């Protein structure tokens, strides 16, 4: 069903459900089958096999196994909750509940949430939140093992970025959960110290913060702290998204699903960043690029900056079109066709922004990303029937602060990059609105992970990150007091070392009895 129908169904469910303690857990809303436009790259079964010569089939198979594994861990949570809802008045309920948690979720429930279930009913929101945080912890713990089959096969590694003249890739996608698989899936780009991801609602990144971070990276480059970065550039990329099958309802929520506004706003921020750096440091502005993602298909658009550094909303390279044009060619012929298409686009722009005359790093990176995206287009064609079944939101939790490099998968979480709630209020409000439909109207939790990175090279950095996390949690509770007082807002704090091995370490006890209990 589309978003409006889904919301109406949730409203009917909310009116009919039992009191919060003892309520039954319904299945997450799913989309009804409805007519959608055909995949613009290739239609399965239309007389052609949709097998492109440049697609890495082995990498697609490894990513599919990863997707099924991680999704299975999160989807098991509601299955277990439904089982518990039916058994909560059994005499051996505690034993049954713990056995299910150990077998299906690799965790145990706090006894305080189970012992009096036969009297007051089970607090499903608290159980769901506990299981979600445990599953996040499990996914982070197993991340290296889960990603090993495909991490090294990703075609855009750190050395590939360097080969294109990029020492730092700073990406700001929209905070929408449908872009959480941007790096490994859509762009087939490996996470590394050279790659930073900061998501904002509507891709409206903080220009002042980006100036500060550009300054820090340039200082590291000039001081020799970035080996091999001599002569390389800093690239800032903003990523907008749109839905080709339902553009007026499943586009960017922060821009009211108005695609033209989303594109224009992202371009304005990128131009503002270049102007800010030039005004502060002279002719030193970073390189910029704009990407668009059709989240129905994971098909990529690449907007290259012209020779003056200006981006254009209506001038871009379209990966779905290039997939269709090169389908059936030999691998060499397909490569030549894409290379020629990029060259023609550059000529049409009158040249592309460079630091030195004759450099073509951005054009080469565009070609790499488009070629890599062909594999993702075919991935969706083969493994998701050409278009994702859930084209809207289906996230499991909100992540506030820094993103989770070890959990990058479509629609797993909504990410709001911030240091304080005041500066990120708009992003958080969008996330809470999404989870009002997904969870809160069904009597389930508003789960928020507050995650900050720290530097073990800086004395006291870890403790300051923890303290910041607790301040943010307190501010979130104050902002959404309505849900906190009803026991539905569940928040945890975790920290990660930017340079060491500590990753998403929870630094507080699970909040099993929020303010409303």
Short mmCIF file of C-alpha atoms in Angstrom, two decimals:
data_model
loop_
_atom_site.label_atom_id
_atom_site.label_comp_id
_atom_site.label_asym_id
_atom_site.label_seq_id
_atom_site.Cartn_x
_atom_site.Cartn_y
_atom_site.Cartn_z
CA UNK A 1 0.00 0.00 0.00
CA UNK A 2 1.16 3.58 -0.49
CA UNK A 3 2.02 5.82 2.45
CA UNK A 4 -1.50 7.23 2.84
CA UNK A 5 -3.13 3.79 2.83
CA UNK A 6 -0.46 2.49 5.18
CA UNK A 7 -1.09 5.32 7.62
CA UNK A 8 -4.85 4.73 7.54
CA UNK A 9 -4.33 1.05 8.25
CA UNK A 10 -2.06 1.91 11.17
CA UNK A 11 -4.62 4.35 12.53
CA UNK A 12 -7.33 1.66 12.42
CA UNK A 13 -4.94 -0.72 14.20
CA UNK A 14 -4.13 1.87 16.85
CA UNK A 15 -7.80 2.46 17.61
CA UNK A 16 -8.43 -1.25 17.98
CA UNK A 17 -5.39 -2.37 19.96
CA UNK A 18 -5.39 -3.48 23.57
CA UNK A 19 -3.90 -1.36 26.37
CA UNK A 20 -0.13 -1.01 26.08
CA UNK A 21 0.64 -3.69 28.67
CA UNK A 22 -0.70 -6.90 27.23
CA UNK A 23 -1.28 -5.72 23.67
CA UNK A 24 -0.80 -8.08 20.76
CA UNK A 25 1.88 -7.25 18.23
CA UNK A 26 0.72 -6.98 14.64
CA UNK A 27 2.97 -7.51 11.67
CA UNK A 28 4.75 -4.50 10.26
CA UNK A 29 2.70 -2.85 7.52
CA UNK A 30 3.66 -3.98 4.03
CA UNK A 31 2.93 -2.60 0.61
CA UNK A 32 0.00 -3.90 -1.35
CA UNK A 33 0.67 -5.03 -4.88
CA UNK A 34 0.01 -2.14 -7.24
CA UNK A 35 0.88 -1.19 -10.76
CA UNK A 36 4.33 0.37 -11.05
CA UNK A 37 6.19 1.57 -14.11
CA UNK A 38 8.59 -0.97 -15.60
CA UNK A 39 12.23 -0.89 -14.61
CA UNK A 40 13.85 1.61 -17.00
CA UNK A 41 17.06 -0.42 -17.26
CA UNK A 42 15.64 -3.84 -18.09
CA UNK A 43 12.34 -5.67 -17.63
CA UNK A 44 12.84 -9.29 -16.49
CA UNK A 45 11.14 -11.75 -18.83
CA UNK A 46 10.71 -9.24 -21.66
CA UNK A 47 12.70 -11.31 -24.12
CA UNK A 48 16.08 -10.54 -22.60
CA UNK A 49 17.84 -12.04 -19.58
CA UNK A 50 18.92 -8.76 -17.87
CA UNK A 51 22.49 -10.03 -17.57
CA UNK A 52 24.93 -7.19 -18.12
CA UNK A 53 28.56 -7.94 -19.06
CA UNK A 54 29.96 -5.48 -16.51
CA UNK A 55 28.00 -6.83 -13.55
CA UNK A 56 29.93 -8.68 -10.82
CA UNK A 57 27.58 -11.62 -10.22
CA UNK A 58 29.74 -13.08 -7.45
CA UNK A 59 29.72 -9.78 -5.56
CA UNK A 60 25.94 -9.58 -5.94
CA UNK A 61 25.57 -13.07 -4.51
CA UNK A 62 27.75 -12.17 -1.51
CA UNK A 63 25.78 -8.97 -0.87
CA UNK A 64 22.50 -10.88 -1.10
CA UNK A 65 23.68 -13.35 1.56
CA UNK A 66 24.70 -10.41 3.75
CA UNK A 67 21.35 -8.66 3.28
CA UNK A 68 19.40 -11.81 4.14
CA UNK A 69 21.51 -12.45 7.23
CA UNK A 70 21.23 -8.96 8.69
CA UNK A 71 17.57 -8.46 7.80
CA UNK A 72 16.78 -11.86 9.29
CA UNK A 73 18.20 -10.80 12.66
CA UNK A 74 15.99 -7.70 12.84
CA UNK A 75 12.88 -9.31 11.39
CA UNK A 76 13.07 -12.09 13.98
CA UNK A 77 12.32 -9.55 16.71
CA UNK A 78 8.66 -9.04 15.87
CA UNK A 79 8.19 -12.75 15.22
CA UNK A 80 9.39 -13.45 18.76
CA UNK A 81 7.24 -10.67 20.22
CA UNK A 82 4.13 -12.09 18.59
CA UNK A 83 4.92 -15.48 20.08
CA UNK A 84 5.39 -13.95 23.52
CA UNK A 85 2.12 -12.04 23.24
CA UNK A 86 0.26 -15.33 22.81
CA UNK A 87 2.04 -17.02 25.72
CA UNK A 88 2.28 -14.30 28.37
CA UNK A 89 -0.29 -15.94 30.69
CA UNK A 90 1.36 -19.37 30.67
CA UNK A 91 2.75 -20.52 34.01
CA UNK A 92 6.19 -21.11 32.50
CA UNK A 93 6.15 -17.87 30.50
CA UNK A 94 9.50 -16.63 31.82
CA UNK A 95 11.26 -19.84 30.80
CA UNK A 96 9.58 -19.83 27.37
CA UNK A 97 10.45 -16.19 26.80
CA UNK A 98 14.11 -16.63 27.70
CA UNK A 99 14.41 -19.76 25.56
CA UNK A 100 12.97 -17.91 22.55
CA UNK A 101 15.28 -14.94 23.11
CA UNK A 102 18.35 -17.15 23.30
CA UNK A 103 17.41 -19.26 20.29
CA UNK A 104 16.13 -16.55 17.95
CA UNK A 105 17.77 -13.31 19.11
CA UNK A 106 21.01 -14.37 20.81
CA UNK A 107 20.08 -12.40 23.94
CA UNK A 108 18.08 -12.68 27.16
CA UNK A 109 15.30 -10.46 28.48
CA UNK A 110 15.66 -8.45 31.71
CA UNK A 111 13.66 -10.43 34.30
CA UNK A 112 11.91 -7.25 35.43
CA UNK A 113 10.08 -7.18 32.10
CA UNK A 114 8.80 -10.76 32.40
CA UNK A 115 8.08 -11.61 36.02
CA UNK A 116 4.68 -9.90 36.34
CA UNK A 117 3.44 -10.40 32.80
CA UNK A 118 0.52 -12.56 33.98
CA UNK A 119 -0.80 -9.61 36.01
CA UNK A 120 0.01 -6.48 34.02
CA UNK A 121 0.74 -7.91 30.61
CA UNK A 122 4.02 -7.73 28.73
CA UNK A 123 5.48 -4.32 27.93
CA UNK A 124 6.06 -5.02 24.25
CA UNK A 125 7.69 -1.64 23.59
CA UNK A 126 10.36 -2.30 26.22
CA UNK A 127 10.99 -5.84 24.97
CA UNK A 128 11.24 -4.62 21.40
CA UNK A 129 13.72 -1.89 22.34
CA UNK A 130 15.86 -4.33 24.35
CA UNK A 131 15.95 -6.76 21.43
CA UNK A 132 16.76 -4.03 18.91
CA UNK A 133 19.74 -2.76 20.88
CA UNK A 134 20.95 -6.33 21.42
CA UNK A 135 20.64 -6.98 17.68
CA UNK A 136 22.58 -3.81 16.84
CA UNK A 137 25.30 -4.95 19.23
CA UNK A 138 25.30 -8.41 17.64
CA UNK A 139 25.54 -7.02 14.10
CA UNK A 140 28.45 -4.78 15.07
CA UNK A 141 30.21 -7.67 16.82
CA UNK A 142 29.84 -9.90 13.76
CA UNK A 143 30.40 -7.15 11.17
CA UNK A 144 33.87 -8.24 10.06
CA UNK A 145 32.70 -11.82 9.65
CA UNK A 146 29.49 -10.78 7.87
CA UNK A 147 31.24 -8.41 5.45
CA UNK A 148 34.35 -10.46 4.73
CA UNK A 149 32.93 -12.22 1.62
CA UNK A 150 32.33 -8.92 -0.19
CA UNK A 151 34.33 -6.11 1.37
CA UNK A 152 37.47 -6.77 -0.66
CA UNK A 153 35.49 -7.23 -3.89
CA UNK A 154 33.96 -3.75 -3.85
CA UNK A 155 35.37 -2.02 -6.95
CA UNK A 156 35.86 1.42 -5.39
CA UNK A 157 38.43 1.03 -2.64
CA UNK A 158 40.49 3.82 -1.02
CA UNK A 159 43.24 3.36 -3.61
CA UNK A 160 40.69 3.85 -6.41
CA UNK A 161 39.71 7.19 -4.88
CA UNK A 162 43.37 8.18 -4.72
CA UNK A 163 43.77 7.17 -8.37
CA UNK A 164 41.01 9.69 -9.14
CA UNK A 165 42.86 12.37 -7.18
CA UNK A 166 40.70 12.21 -4.04
CA UNK A 167 42.29 11.97 -0.59
CA UNK A 168 39.00 12.43 1.34
CA UNK A 169 35.47 11.60 0.25
CA UNK A 170 32.89 13.38 2.45
CA UNK A 171 29.37 12.18 1.63
CA UNK A 172 26.16 13.72 2.97
CA UNK A 173 23.15 11.68 1.90
CA UNK A 174 19.64 12.38 3.05
CA UNK A 175 19.03 10.82 6.47
CA UNK A 176 16.31 8.63 4.93
CA UNK A 177 16.86 4.96 5.74
CA UNK A 178 16.53 4.01 2.08
CA UNK A 179 20.00 5.51 1.54
CA UNK A 180 21.70 3.58 4.34
CA UNK A 181 23.13 1.10 1.82
CA UNK A 182 24.59 3.90 -0.28
CA UNK A 183 28.28 3.04 0.03
CA UNK A 184 28.48 -0.76 -0.30
CA UNK A 185 25.41 -1.31 -2.45
CA UNK A 186 24.56 1.73 -4.60
CA UNK A 187 28.14 3.03 -5.05
CA UNK A 188 30.00 -0.22 -4.34
CA UNK A 189 32.50 1.86 -2.36
CA UNK A 190 34.40 0.39 0.58
CA UNK A 191 34.23 2.18 3.95
CA UNK A 192 37.66 3.46 5.00
CA UNK A 193 39.36 6.28 6.90
CA UNK A 194 39.28 8.24 3.64
CA UNK A 195 35.47 8.12 3.52
CA UNK A 196 33.17 10.05 5.87
CA UNK A 197 29.37 9.80 5.85
CA UNK A 198 27.21 12.43 7.57
CA UNK A 199 23.49 12.18 6.85
CA UNK A 200 21.03 15.04 7.19
CA UNK A 201 17.31 15.29 6.45
CA UNK A 202 17.03 16.45 2.87
CA UNK A 203 20.85 16.23 2.49
CA UNK A 204 20.95 19.69 4.06
CA UNK A 205 24.41 19.39 5.58
CA UNK A 206 25.86 21.96 7.98
CA UNK A 207 28.08 24.28 5.90
CA UNK A 208 29.98 25.68 8.90
CA UNK A 209 30.73 22.18 10.21
CA UNK A 210 31.92 21.09 6.79
CA UNK A 211 34.25 24.07 6.54
CA UNK A 212 35.76 23.07 9.89
CA UNK A 213 36.16 19.44 8.82
CA UNK A 214 37.66 20.43 5.46
CA UNK A 215 40.13 22.64 7.36
CA UNK A 216 41.15 19.76 9.63
CA UNK A 217 41.71 17.35 6.74
CA UNK A 218 43.69 19.93 4.80
CA UNK A 219 45.86 20.54 7.86
CA UNK A 220 46.45 16.79 8.13
CA UNK A 221 47.35 16.65 4.44
CA UNK A 222 49.74 19.59 4.64
CA UNK A 223 51.39 18.20 7.79
CA UNK A 224 51.97 14.80 6.19
CA UNK A 225 49.47 13.01 8.43
CA UNK A 226 47.66 11.73 5.30
CA UNK A 227 50.25 9.61 3.50
CA UNK A 228 49.98 9.73 -0.28
CA UNK A 229 47.63 12.73 -0.25
CA UNK A 230 50.06 15.12 -1.92
CA UNK A 231 48.37 16.73 -4.89
CA UNK A 232 45.04 15.06 -4.09
CA UNK A 233 41.76 16.84 -3.33
CA UNK A 234 38.89 16.83 -0.87
CA UNK A 235 35.57 15.89 -2.48
CA UNK A 236 32.21 16.81 -0.96
CA UNK A 237 29.22 14.87 -2.27
CA UNK A 238 25.56 15.49 -1.46
CA UNK A 239 23.02 12.77 -2.24
CA UNK A 240 19.32 13.37 -2.85
CA UNK A 241 16.75 10.67 -3.55
CA UNK A 242 13.48 10.20 -5.39
CA UNK A 243 10.92 7.52 -6.18
CA UNK A 244 10.23 6.87 -9.86
CA UNK A 245 7.02 4.95 -9.13
CA UNK A 246 5.47 7.29 -6.53
CA UNK A 247 7.26 10.66 -6.77
CA UNK A 248 4.66 12.76 -4.96
CA UNK A 249 4.49 10.50 -1.89
CA UNK A 250 7.71 8.49 -1.48
CA UNK A 251 10.33 11.11 -2.25
CA UNK A 252 12.26 13.08 0.35
CA UNK A 253 10.07 13.77 3.39
CA UNK A 254 12.13 16.81 4.38
CA UNK A 255 11.22 18.45 1.06
CA UNK A 256 7.61 17.29 0.99
CA UNK A 257 8.39 14.67 -1.67
CA UNK A 258 9.09 17.54 -4.08
CA UNK A 259 12.02 16.29 -6.13
CA UNK A 260 12.95 19.63 -7.71
CA UNK A 261 13.19 21.25 -4.28
CA UNK A 262 15.40 18.43 -3.00
CA UNK A 263 17.81 18.84 -5.91
CA UNK A 264 17.89 22.63 -5.70
CA UNK A 265 18.51 22.60 -1.94
CA UNK A 266 21.41 20.14 -2.22
CA UNK A 267 23.00 22.21 -5.00
CA UNK A 268 22.62 25.37 -2.92
CA UNK A 269 24.48 23.78 0.03
CA UNK A 270 27.33 22.53 -2.17
CA UNK A 271 27.75 25.95 -3.79
CA UNK A 272 27.61 27.57 -0.34
CA UNK A 273 30.41 25.31 0.91
CA UNK A 274 32.71 26.25 -1.97
CA UNK A 275 31.95 29.94 -1.48
CA UNK A 276 32.53 29.71 2.28
CA UNK A 277 35.96 28.11 1.86
CA UNK A 278 36.98 30.54 -0.87
CA UNK A 279 35.88 33.52 1.23
CA UNK A 280 37.81 32.20 4.23
CA UNK A 281 40.98 30.78 2.69
CA UNK A 282 41.18 32.22 -0.81
CA UNK A 283 40.97 30.07 -3.92
CA UNK A 284 40.95 26.75 -2.06
CA UNK A 285 37.39 25.43 -2.30
CA UNK A 286 36.90 21.64 -2.26
CA UNK A 287 35.65 19.72 -5.26
CA UNK A 288 31.92 19.00 -5.21
CA UNK A 289 29.56 16.52 -6.85
CA UNK A 290 25.83 15.82 -6.61
CA UNK A 291 24.37 12.31 -6.76
CA UNK A 292 20.75 11.23 -7.04
CA UNK A 293 19.33 7.81 -6.18
CA UNK A 294 16.03 6.37 -7.35
CA UNK A 295 15.29 4.44 -4.16
CA UNK A 296 12.82 2.17 -5.95
CA UNK A 297 15.64 0.78 -8.10
CA UNK A 298 18.91 1.98 -6.52
CA UNK A 299 19.73 3.53 -9.92
CA UNK A 300 22.26 6.38 -9.80
CA UNK A 301 22.35 9.86 -11.30
CA UNK A 302 25.65 11.75 -11.38
CA UNK A 303 25.71 15.56 -11.60
CA UNK A 304 29.25 16.69 -12.36
CA UNK A 305 30.28 20.32 -11.68
CA UNK A 306 31.09 22.38 -14.75
CA UNK A 307 34.45 24.11 -15.20
CA UNK A 308 33.32 26.95 -12.91
CA UNK A 309 32.24 24.52 -10.19
CA UNK A 310 28.52 25.01 -10.81
CA UNK A 311 26.09 22.09 -10.63
CA UNK A 312 22.96 21.82 -12.76
CA UNK A 313 19.72 20.15 -11.73
CA UNK A 314 18.80 19.05 -15.25
CA UNK A 315 22.21 17.89 -16.48
CA UNK A 316 23.36 14.50 -15.26
CA UNK A 317 24.50 11.03 -16.27
CA UNK A 318 21.89 8.33 -15.70
CA UNK A 319 23.09 4.81 -14.84
CA UNK A 320 19.77 3.11 -15.67
CA UNK A 321 19.90 4.56 -19.19
CA UNK A 322 23.50 3.45 -19.64
CA UNK A 323 22.64 -0.05 -18.38
CA UNK A 324 19.91 -0.30 -21.02
CA UNK A 325 22.11 1.11 -23.79
CA UNK A 326 25.00 -1.29 -23.10
CA UNK A 327 22.99 -4.45 -22.35
CA UNK A 328 23.99 -7.14 -24.83
CA UNK A 329 27.35 -5.57 -25.66
CA UNK A 330 30.67 -7.17 -24.89
CA UNK A 331 32.40 -5.98 -21.72
CA UNK A 332 34.96 -3.95 -23.73
CA UNK A 333 32.29 -2.34 -25.87
CA UNK A 334 30.20 -1.47 -22.80
CA UNK A 335 33.23 0.14 -21.13
CA UNK A 336 33.92 2.21 -24.24
CA UNK A 337 30.29 3.28 -24.51
CA UNK A 338 30.18 4.49 -20.87
CA UNK A 339 33.54 6.24 -21.26
CA UNK A 340 32.25 8.01 -24.37
CA UNK A 341 29.03 9.00 -22.61
CA UNK A 342 30.97 10.56 -19.73
CA UNK A 343 33.29 12.38 -22.16
CA UNK A 344 30.33 13.73 -24.14
CA UNK A 345 28.69 14.93 -20.92
CA UNK A 346 31.89 16.68 -19.85
CA UNK A 347 32.09 18.37 -23.24
CA UNK A 348 28.45 19.45 -22.97
CA UNK A 349 29.25 21.05 -19.59
CA UNK A 350 32.15 22.94 -21.14
CA UNK A 351 34.61 21.03 -18.96
CA UNK A 352 34.57 19.78 -15.38
CA UNK A 353 35.90 21.44 -12.23
CA UNK A 354 39.59 20.63 -11.65
CA UNK A 355 42.36 21.87 -9.40
CA UNK A 356 44.97 21.71 -12.16
CA UNK A 357 44.49 22.02 -15.94
CA UNK A 358 44.17 18.64 -17.62
CA UNK A 359 43.00 16.77 -14.52
CA UNK A 360 40.01 14.49 -15.09
CA UNK A 361 39.66 12.87 -11.67
CA UNK A 362 35.98 13.69 -11.18
CA UNK A 363 35.07 12.37 -14.62
CA UNK A 364 36.96 9.13 -13.94
CA UNK A 365 35.26 8.75 -10.56
CA UNK A 366 31.87 9.32 -12.17
CA UNK A 367 32.65 6.57 -14.67
CA UNK A 368 33.71 4.21 -11.84
CA UNK A 369 30.55 4.85 -9.85
CA UNK A 370 28.25 4.48 -12.84
CA UNK A 371 29.93 1.21 -13.86
CA UNK A 372 29.74 -0.04 -10.27
CA UNK A 373 26.07 0.94 -10.04
CA UNK A 374 25.21 -1.34 -12.97
CA UNK A 375 25.73 -4.27 -10.59
CA UNK A 376 23.31 -2.77 -8.06
CA UNK A 377 20.70 -2.10 -10.74
CA UNK A 378 20.88 -5.77 -11.72
CA UNK A 379 20.88 -6.79 -8.05
CA UNK A 380 17.46 -5.14 -7.61
CA UNK A 381 16.21 -6.60 -10.90
CA UNK A 382 17.20 -10.16 -9.99
CA UNK A 383 16.65 -10.23 -6.23
CA UNK A 384 13.85 -7.69 -5.71
CA UNK A 385 11.74 -8.23 -8.84
CA UNK A 386 13.03 -5.05 -10.49
CA UNK A 387 11.69 -2.69 -7.83
CA UNK A 388 11.76 -2.90 -4.03
CA UNK A 389 8.53 -4.25 -2.57
CA UNK A 390 8.66 -1.65 0.21
CA UNK A 391 9.40 1.59 -1.61
CA UNK A 392 8.77 3.71 1.49
CA UNK A 393 10.11 3.70 5.04
CA UNK A 394 10.72 0.45 6.88
CA UNK A 395 13.51 1.38 9.32
CA UNK A 396 14.04 -0.40 12.64
CA UNK A 397 15.57 2.38 14.76
CA UNK A 398 16.86 5.95 14.76
CA UNK A 399 20.59 6.58 14.98
CA UNK A 400 21.53 10.03 16.30
CA UNK A 401 25.03 11.47 16.08
CA UNK A 402 27.54 9.56 13.96
CA UNK A 403 26.59 6.87 11.45
CA UNK A 404 27.30 3.16 11.95
CA UNK A 405 29.97 2.11 9.44
CA UNK A 406 29.48 -1.54 10.37
CA UNK A 407 25.74 -1.54 9.53
CA UNK A 408 25.10 -0.18 6.06
CA UNK A 409 21.97 -1.69 4.59
CA UNK A 410 18.87 -0.17 3.03
CA UNK A 411 16.11 0.80 5.47
CA UNK A 412 17.82 -0.54 8.59
CA UNK A 413 17.85 2.79 10.41
CA UNK A 414 17.14 6.49 10.05
CA UNK A 415 20.27 8.57 10.66
CA UNK A 416 20.36 12.13 12.01
CA UNK A 417 23.91 13.53 12.15
CA UNK A 418 24.23 16.06 14.97
CA UNK A 419 26.21 17.15 18.01
CA UNK A 420 23.30 18.75 19.84
CA UNK A 421 19.54 18.23 19.61
CA UNK A 422 19.02 21.95 19.03
CA UNK A 423 21.01 21.91 15.80
CA UNK A 424 19.48 18.64 14.62
CA UNK A 425 15.88 19.21 15.70
CA UNK A 426 14.50 19.23 12.15
CA UNK A 427 16.22 15.93 11.31
CA UNK A 428 15.00 14.31 14.52
CA UNK A 429 11.44 15.49 13.97
CA UNK A 430 11.42 13.83 10.54
CA UNK A 431 12.66 10.59 12.10
CA UNK A 432 10.06 10.64 14.87
CA UNK A 433 7.33 11.34 12.30
CA UNK A 434 8.46 8.24 10.37
CA UNK A 435 8.45 6.09 13.50
CA UNK A 436 5.06 7.41 14.56
CA UNK A 437 3.69 5.50 11.57
CA UNK A 438 6.04 2.52 11.75
CA UNK A 439 5.96 1.80 15.50
CA UNK A 440 4.28 4.22 17.85
CA UNK A 441 0.77 3.88 16.45
CA UNK A 442 1.07 0.14 16.95
CA UNK A 443 2.03 0.54 20.60
CA UNK A 444 5.69 -0.26 19.98
CA UNK A 445 8.87 1.62 20.84
CA UNK A 446 10.59 4.73 19.58
CA UNK A 447 14.13 3.27 19.72
CA UNK A 448 16.97 5.80 19.55
CA UNK A 449 20.66 4.93 19.49
CA UNK A 450 22.85 7.94 20.32
CA UNK A 451 26.27 7.19 18.85
CA UNK A 452 29.38 9.36 18.90
CA UNK A 453 32.94 8.68 17.79
CA UNK A 454 35.98 9.77 19.77
CA UNK A 455 39.74 9.80 19.20
CA UNK A 456 41.85 7.60 21.45
CA UNK A 457 44.75 9.85 20.45
CA UNK A 458 43.17 12.75 22.37
CA UNK A 459 43.18 12.54 26.19
CA UNK A 460 39.68 12.56 27.66
CA UNK A 461 37.99 12.27 24.27
CA UNK A 462 36.06 9.08 25.12
CA UNK A 463 34.59 10.51 28.32
CA UNK A 464 33.57 13.70 26.55
CA UNK A 465 31.83 11.64 23.86
CA UNK A 466 29.94 9.72 26.55
CA UNK A 467 28.92 12.93 28.31
CA UNK A 468 27.76 14.41 25.00
CA UNK A 469 25.71 11.27 24.40
CA UNK A 470 23.97 11.56 27.76
CA UNK A 471 23.24 15.26 27.17
CA UNK A 472 21.69 14.41 23.81
CA UNK A 473 19.56 11.64 25.36
CA UNK A 474 18.31 14.06 28.02
CA UNK A 475 17.45 16.63 25.35
CA UNK A 476 15.64 14.01 23.26
CA UNK A 477 13.58 12.96 26.30
CA UNK A 478 12.67 16.59 26.90
CA UNK A 479 11.75 17.24 23.26
CA UNK A 480 9.59 14.12 22.97
CA UNK A 481 8.30 14.07 26.54
CA UNK A 482 4.90 12.87 25.36
CA UNK A 483 6.34 9.52 24.28
CA UNK A 484 8.89 9.36 27.08
CA UNK A 485 6.23 9.77 29.76
CA UNK A 486 4.25 6.90 28.23
CA UNK A 487 7.29 4.63 28.38
CA UNK A 488 7.66 4.39 24.63
CA UNK A 489 10.91 6.33 24.09
CA UNK A 490 13.90 4.04 24.62
CA UNK A 491 17.38 5.48 24.19
CA UNK A 492 20.92 4.10 24.58
CA UNK A 493 24.35 5.70 24.28
CA UNK A 494 27.25 4.07 22.44
CA UNK A 495 30.72 5.27 21.44
CA UNK A 496 33.30 4.20 18.86
CA UNK A 497 37.01 4.91 18.61
CA UNK A 498 37.88 6.61 15.34
CA UNK A 499 41.32 4.99 15.33
CA UNK A 500 41.09 1.97 17.62
CA UNK A 501 39.06 -1.24 17.79
CA UNK A 502 36.21 -0.13 20.05
CA UNK A 503 33.10 -0.05 17.90
CA UNK A 504 29.60 0.94 19.01
CA UNK A 505 30.30 0.12 22.66
CA UNK A 506 27.24 0.69 24.84
CA UNK A 507 28.22 2.77 27.83
CA UNK A 508 25.06 2.60 29.93
CA UNK A 509 22.67 -0.02 31.18
CA UNK A 510 19.63 -0.81 29.06
CA UNK A 511 16.81 1.57 29.83
CA UNK A 512 14.10 -0.89 30.81
CA UNK A 513 11.92 1.52 32.76
CA UNK A 514 11.69 4.95 31.08
CA UNK A 515 10.11 7.93 32.77
CA UNK A 516 6.55 6.75 32.28
CA UNK A 517 6.96 3.58 34.39
#
